[in-house]
Amino acid sequence: MSIRIAWPRRGLYLLTPDEPDTGRLLARTRPLLGAGIAMLQYRNKIADAALRMDQAQALAEACRESRTPFIVNDDWKLALAVDADGTHLGEGDGELREARAALGPRRLLGASCYGRLDLAERAATAGADYLAFGAFFPSGTKPGARRADPGLLREAAKFGLPQVAIGGITPDNADSLIHAGADLVAVIGAVFDAADPVAIVRAFNLRFES
């Protein structure tokens, strides 16, 4: 069974890269689990169903060992299959209300709201546990991603839910988003593409301590 860790209020929300080799994905991720990330999300846009199952199961086990909340992107059914701590859904990934009902009250449900307050309102009404906004900066992972303004984080505070900022975030530009109301910052390349990923995780964590 999933360890059902309490919601982490602030910190680094790490998303996995499109890594086709499960062993290498684990080798790249395990040191970061020990470096103090708030949550890990399994995201792989190029994997087929079999590989996604294999990788999600492996990461779920690693997260249980490190007591790190584990989220599956795009697919609440896969999240349930590997007993993840929750799922994150974007547009086109299914109905939030259906996912909420399937996940039950003890698993997390996150929703991508991009740069739109109306999507945030719908997600909050449908039972989302957190709202994700972005991209706030140019993103190497999604160069054509819709952009969001930091002021949106202040506006969305009225929904009373934790907020996640995503899109081109680095330790050097994270402060403006944290000060605007981001409880977590979600990153892929800033960590996984770094020469020293563990050092970058620690640098992000310092932003939340200042």
PDB file of N, CA and C in Angstrom, residues 137-181:
ATOM      1  N   PHE A 137       8.383  30.856 -17.532  1.00  0.00           N
ATOM      2  CA  PHE A 137       9.567  31.249 -18.278  1.00  0.00           C
ATOM      3  C   PHE A 137       9.688  30.324 -19.489  1.00  0.00           C
ATOM      4  N   PRO A 138      10.504  30.679 -20.478  1.00  0.00           N
ATOM      5  CA  PRO A 138      10.700  29.779 -21.616  1.00  0.00           C
ATOM      6  C   PRO A 138      11.151  28.400 -21.148  1.00  0.00           C
ATOM      7  N   SER A 139      10.503  27.375 -21.676  1.00  0.00           N
ATOM      8  CA  SER A 139      10.752  26.004 -21.228  1.00  0.00           C
ATOM      9  C   SER A 139      11.454  25.192 -22.298  1.00  0.00           C
ATOM     10  N   GLY A 140      12.570  24.568 -21.924  1.00  0.00           N
ATOM     11  CA  GLY A 140      13.264  23.679 -22.850  1.00  0.00           C
ATOM     12  C   GLY A 140      12.497  22.398 -23.089  1.00  0.00           C
ATOM     13  N   THR A 141      11.728  21.953 -22.098  1.00  0.00           N
ATOM     14  CA  THR A 141      10.946  20.732 -22.242  1.00  0.00           C
ATOM     15  C   THR A 141       9.743  20.948 -23.149  1.00  0.00           C
ATOM     16  N   LYS A 142       9.090  22.103 -23.002  1.00  0.00           N
ATOM     17  CA  LYS A 142       7.913  22.428 -23.819  1.00  0.00           C
ATOM     18  C   LYS A 142       8.085  23.846 -24.384  1.00  0.00           C
ATOM     19  N   PRO A 143       8.853  23.973 -25.462  1.00  0.00           N
ATOM     20  CA  PRO A 143       9.140  25.308 -26.006  1.00  0.00           C
ATOM     21  C   PRO A 143       7.892  26.090 -26.388  1.00  0.00           C
ATOM     22  N   GLY A 144       6.841  25.414 -26.807  1.00  0.00           N
ATOM     23  CA  GLY A 144       5.630  26.101 -27.222  1.00  0.00           C
ATOM     24  C   GLY A 144       4.580  26.214 -26.141  1.00  0.00           C
ATOM     25  N   ALA A 145       4.960  25.983 -24.902  1.00  0.00           N
ATOM     26  CA  ALA A 145       3.985  25.991 -23.805  1.00  0.00           C
ATOM     27  C   ALA A 145       3.338  27.355 -23.636  1.00  0.00           C
ATOM     28  N   ARG A 146       2.061  27.342 -23.276  1.00  0.00           N
ATOM     29  CA  ARG A 146       1.364  28.573 -22.963  1.00  0.00           C
ATOM     30  C   ARG A 146       2.036  29.255 -21.767  1.00  0.00           C
ATOM     31  N   ARG A 147       2.041  30.584 -21.786  1.00  0.00           N
ATOM     32  CA  ARG A 147       2.732  31.324 -20.737  1.00  0.00           C
ATOM     33  C   ARG A 147       1.754  31.845 -19.690  1.00  0.00           C
ATOM     34  N   ALA A 148       2.273  32.021 -18.488  1.00  0.00           N
ATOM     35  CA  ALA A 148       1.481  32.535 -17.376  1.00  0.00           C
ATOM     36  C   ALA A 148       2.225  33.683 -16.709  1.00  0.00           C
ATOM     37  N   ASP A 149       1.488  34.554 -16.074  1.00  0.00           N
ATOM     38  CA  ASP A 149       2.062  35.698 -15.368  1.00  0.00           C
ATOM     39  C   ASP A 149       2.083  35.398 -13.867  1.00  0.00           C
ATOM     40  N   PRO A 150       3.159  35.770 -13.170  1.00  0.00           N
ATOM     41  CA  PRO A 150       3.217  35.505 -11.726  1.00  0.00           C
ATOM     42  C   PRO A 150       2.037  36.064 -10.950  1.00  0.00           C
ATOM     43  N   GLY A 151       1.426  37.147 -11.470  1.00  0.00           N
ATOM     44  CA  GLY A 151       0.269  37.710 -10.783  1.00  0.00           C
ATOM     45  C   GLY A 151      -0.878  36.730 -10.656  1.00  0.00           C
ATOM     46  N   LEU A 152      -0.902  35.734 -11.532  1.00  0.00           N
ATOM     47  CA  LEU A 152      -1.958  34.722 -11.481  1.00  0.00           C
ATOM     48  C   LEU A 152      -1.901  33.941 -10.175  1.00  0.00           C
ATOM     49  N   LEU A 153      -0.708  33.737  -9.654  1.00  0.00           N
ATOM     50  CA  LEU A 153      -0.571  33.017  -8.391  1.00  0.00           C
ATOM     51  C   LEU A 153      -1.232  33.780  -7.254  1.00  0.00           C
ATOM     52  N   ARG A 154      -1.109  35.086  -7.280  1.00  0.00           N
ATOM     53  CA  ARG A 154      -1.751  35.894  -6.239  1.00  0.00           C
ATOM     54  C   ARG A 154      -3.278  35.828  -6.371  1.00  0.00           C
ATOM     55  N   GLU A 155      -3.748  35.887  -7.606  1.00  0.00           N
ATOM     56  CA  GLU A 155      -5.192  35.827  -7.832  1.00  0.00           C
ATOM     57  C   GLU A 155      -5.774  34.479  -7.421  1.00  0.00           C
ATOM     58  N   ALA A 156      -5.042  33.420  -7.715  1.00  0.00           N
ATOM     59  CA  ALA A 156      -5.552  32.075  -7.449  1.00  0.00           C
ATOM     60  C   ALA A 156      -5.495  31.699  -5.980  1.00  0.00           C
ATOM     61  N   ALA A 157      -4.866  32.518  -5.168  1.00  0.00           N
ATOM     62  CA  ALA A 157      -4.807  32.223  -3.733  1.00  0.00           C
ATOM     63  C   ALA A 157      -6.207  32.143  -3.128  1.00  0.00           C
ATOM     64  N   LYS A 158      -7.176  32.782  -3.783  1.00  0.00           N
ATOM     65  CA  LYS A 158      -8.540  32.788  -3.246  1.00  0.00           C
ATOM     66  C   LYS A 158      -9.168  31.401  -3.211  1.00  0.00           C
ATOM     67  N   PHE A 159      -8.609  30.453  -3.977  1.00  0.00           N
ATOM     68  CA  PHE A 159      -9.170  29.104  -3.978  1.00  0.00           C
ATOM     69  C   PHE A 159      -8.712  28.289  -2.770  1.00  0.00           C
ATOM     70  N   GLY A 160      -7.729  28.794  -2.045  1.00  0.00           N
ATOM     71  CA  GLY A 160      -7.297  28.139  -0.816  1.00  0.00           C
ATOM     72  C   GLY A 160      -6.581  26.823  -1.003  1.00  0.00           C
ATOM     73  N   LEU A 161      -5.998  26.602  -2.196  1.00  0.00           N
ATOM     74  CA  LEU A 161      -5.292  25.356  -2.475  1.00  0.00           C
ATOM     75  C   LEU A 161      -3.806  25.621  -2.704  1.00  0.00           C
ATOM     76  N   PRO A 162      -2.938  24.657  -2.382  1.00  0.00           N
ATOM     77  CA  PRO A 162      -1.527  24.806  -2.706  1.00  0.00           C
ATOM     78  C   PRO A 162      -1.338  25.053  -4.205  1.00  0.00           C
ATOM     79  N   GLN A 163      -0.322  25.850  -4.535  1.00  0.00           N
ATOM     80  CA  GLN A 163      -0.079  26.204  -5.920  1.00  0.00           C
ATOM     81  C   GLN A 163       1.313  25.748  -6.359  1.00  0.00           C
ATOM     82  N   VAL A 164       1.361  25.231  -7.578  1.00  0.00           N
ATOM     83  CA  VAL A 164       2.618  24.764  -8.168  1.00  0.00           C
ATOM     84  C   VAL A 164       2.924  25.643  -9.375  1.00  0.00           C
ATOM     85  N   ALA A 165       4.157  26.120  -9.454  1.00  0.00           N
ATOM     86  CA  ALA A 165       4.621  26.886 -10.612  1.00  0.00           C
ATOM     87  C   ALA A 165       5.527  26.001 -11.453  1.00  0.00           C
ATOM     88  N   ILE A 166       5.412  26.115 -12.777  1.00  0.00           N
ATOM     89  CA  ILE A 166       6.195  25.272 -13.672  1.00  0.00           C
ATOM     90  C   ILE A 166       6.583  26.072 -14.915  1.00  0.00           C
ATOM     91  N   GLY A 167       7.649  25.652 -15.555  1.00  0.00           N
ATOM     92  CA  GLY A 167       8.030  26.223 -16.836  1.00  0.00           C
ATOM     93  C   GLY A 167       9.288  27.053 -16.787  1.00  0.00           C
ATOM     94  N   GLY A 168      10.437  26.455 -17.119  1.00  0.00           N
ATOM     95  CA  GLY A 168      11.687  27.182 -17.223  1.00  0.00           C
ATOM     96  C   GLY A 168      12.228  27.717 -15.916  1.00  0.00           C
ATOM     97  N   ILE A 169      11.844  27.109 -14.806  1.00  0.00           N
ATOM     98  CA  ILE A 169      12.246  27.619 -13.491  1.00  0.00           C
ATOM     99  C   ILE A 169      13.630  27.111 -13.111  1.00  0.00           C
ATOM    100  N   THR A 170      14.447  28.007 -12.572  1.00  0.00           N
ATOM    101  CA  THR A 170      15.787  27.694 -12.090  1.00  0.00           C
ATOM    102  C   THR A 170      15.941  28.278 -10.685  1.00  0.00           C
ATOM    103  N   PRO A 171      17.008  27.929  -9.976  1.00  0.00           N
ATOM    104  CA  PRO A 171      17.226  28.565  -8.671  1.00  0.00           C
ATOM    105  C   PRO A 171      17.372  30.078  -8.776  1.00  0.00           C
ATOM    106  N   ASP A 172      17.792  30.563  -9.933  1.00  0.00           N
ATOM    107  CA  ASP A 172      18.016  31.999 -10.105  1.00  0.00           C
ATOM    108  C   ASP A 172      16.737  32.800 -10.328  1.00  0.00           C
ATOM    109  N   ASN A 173      15.684  32.151 -10.855  1.00  0.00           N
ATOM    110  CA  ASN A 173      14.456  32.914 -11.116  1.00  0.00           C
ATOM    111  C   ASN A 173      13.266  32.450 -10.287  1.00  0.00           C
ATOM    112  N   ALA A 174      13.491  31.502  -9.371  1.00  0.00           N
ATOM    113  CA  ALA A 174      12.379  30.942  -8.597  1.00  0.00           C
ATOM    114  C   ALA A 174      11.814  31.913  -7.566  1.00  0.00           C
ATOM    115  N   ASP A 175      12.624  32.861  -7.090  1.00  0.00           N
ATOM    116  CA  ASP A 175      12.187  33.725  -5.991  1.00  0.00           C
ATOM    117  C   ASP A 175      10.904  34.484  -6.303  1.00  0.00           C
ATOM    118  N   SER A 176      10.805  35.014  -7.522  1.00  0.00           N
ATOM    119  CA  SER A 176       9.628  35.817  -7.858  1.00  0.00           C
ATOM    120  C   SER A 176       8.348  34.989  -7.774  1.00  0.00           C
ATOM    121  N   LEU A 177       8.437  33.719  -8.112  1.00  0.00           N
ATOM    122  CA  LEU A 177       7.270  32.847  -8.085  1.00  0.00           C
ATOM    123  C   LEU A 177       6.924  32.434  -6.658  1.00  0.00           C
ATOM    124  N   ILE A 178       7.949  32.166  -5.875  1.00  0.00           N
ATOM    125  CA  ILE A 178       7.715  31.805  -4.472  1.00  0.00           C
ATOM    126  C   ILE A 178       7.091  32.983  -3.731  1.00  0.00           C
ATOM    127  N   HIS A 179       7.604  34.184  -3.993  1.00  0.00           N
ATOM    128  CA  HIS A 179       7.055  35.366  -3.335  1.00  0.00           C
ATOM    129  C   HIS A 179       5.637  35.677  -3.806  1.00  0.00           C
ATOM    130  N   ALA A 180       5.313  35.262  -5.039  1.00  0.00           N
ATOM    131  CA  ALA A 180       3.961  35.487  -5.563  1.00  0.00           C
ATOM    132  C   ALA A 180       2.958  34.480  -5.034  1.00  0.00           C
ATOM    133  N   GLY A 181       3.445  33.403  -4.411  1.00  0.00           N
ATOM    134  CA  GLY A 181       2.519  32.447  -3.808  1.00  0.00           C
ATOM    135  C   GLY A 181       2.717  30.999  -4.177  1.00  0.00           C
TER     136      GLY A 181
END
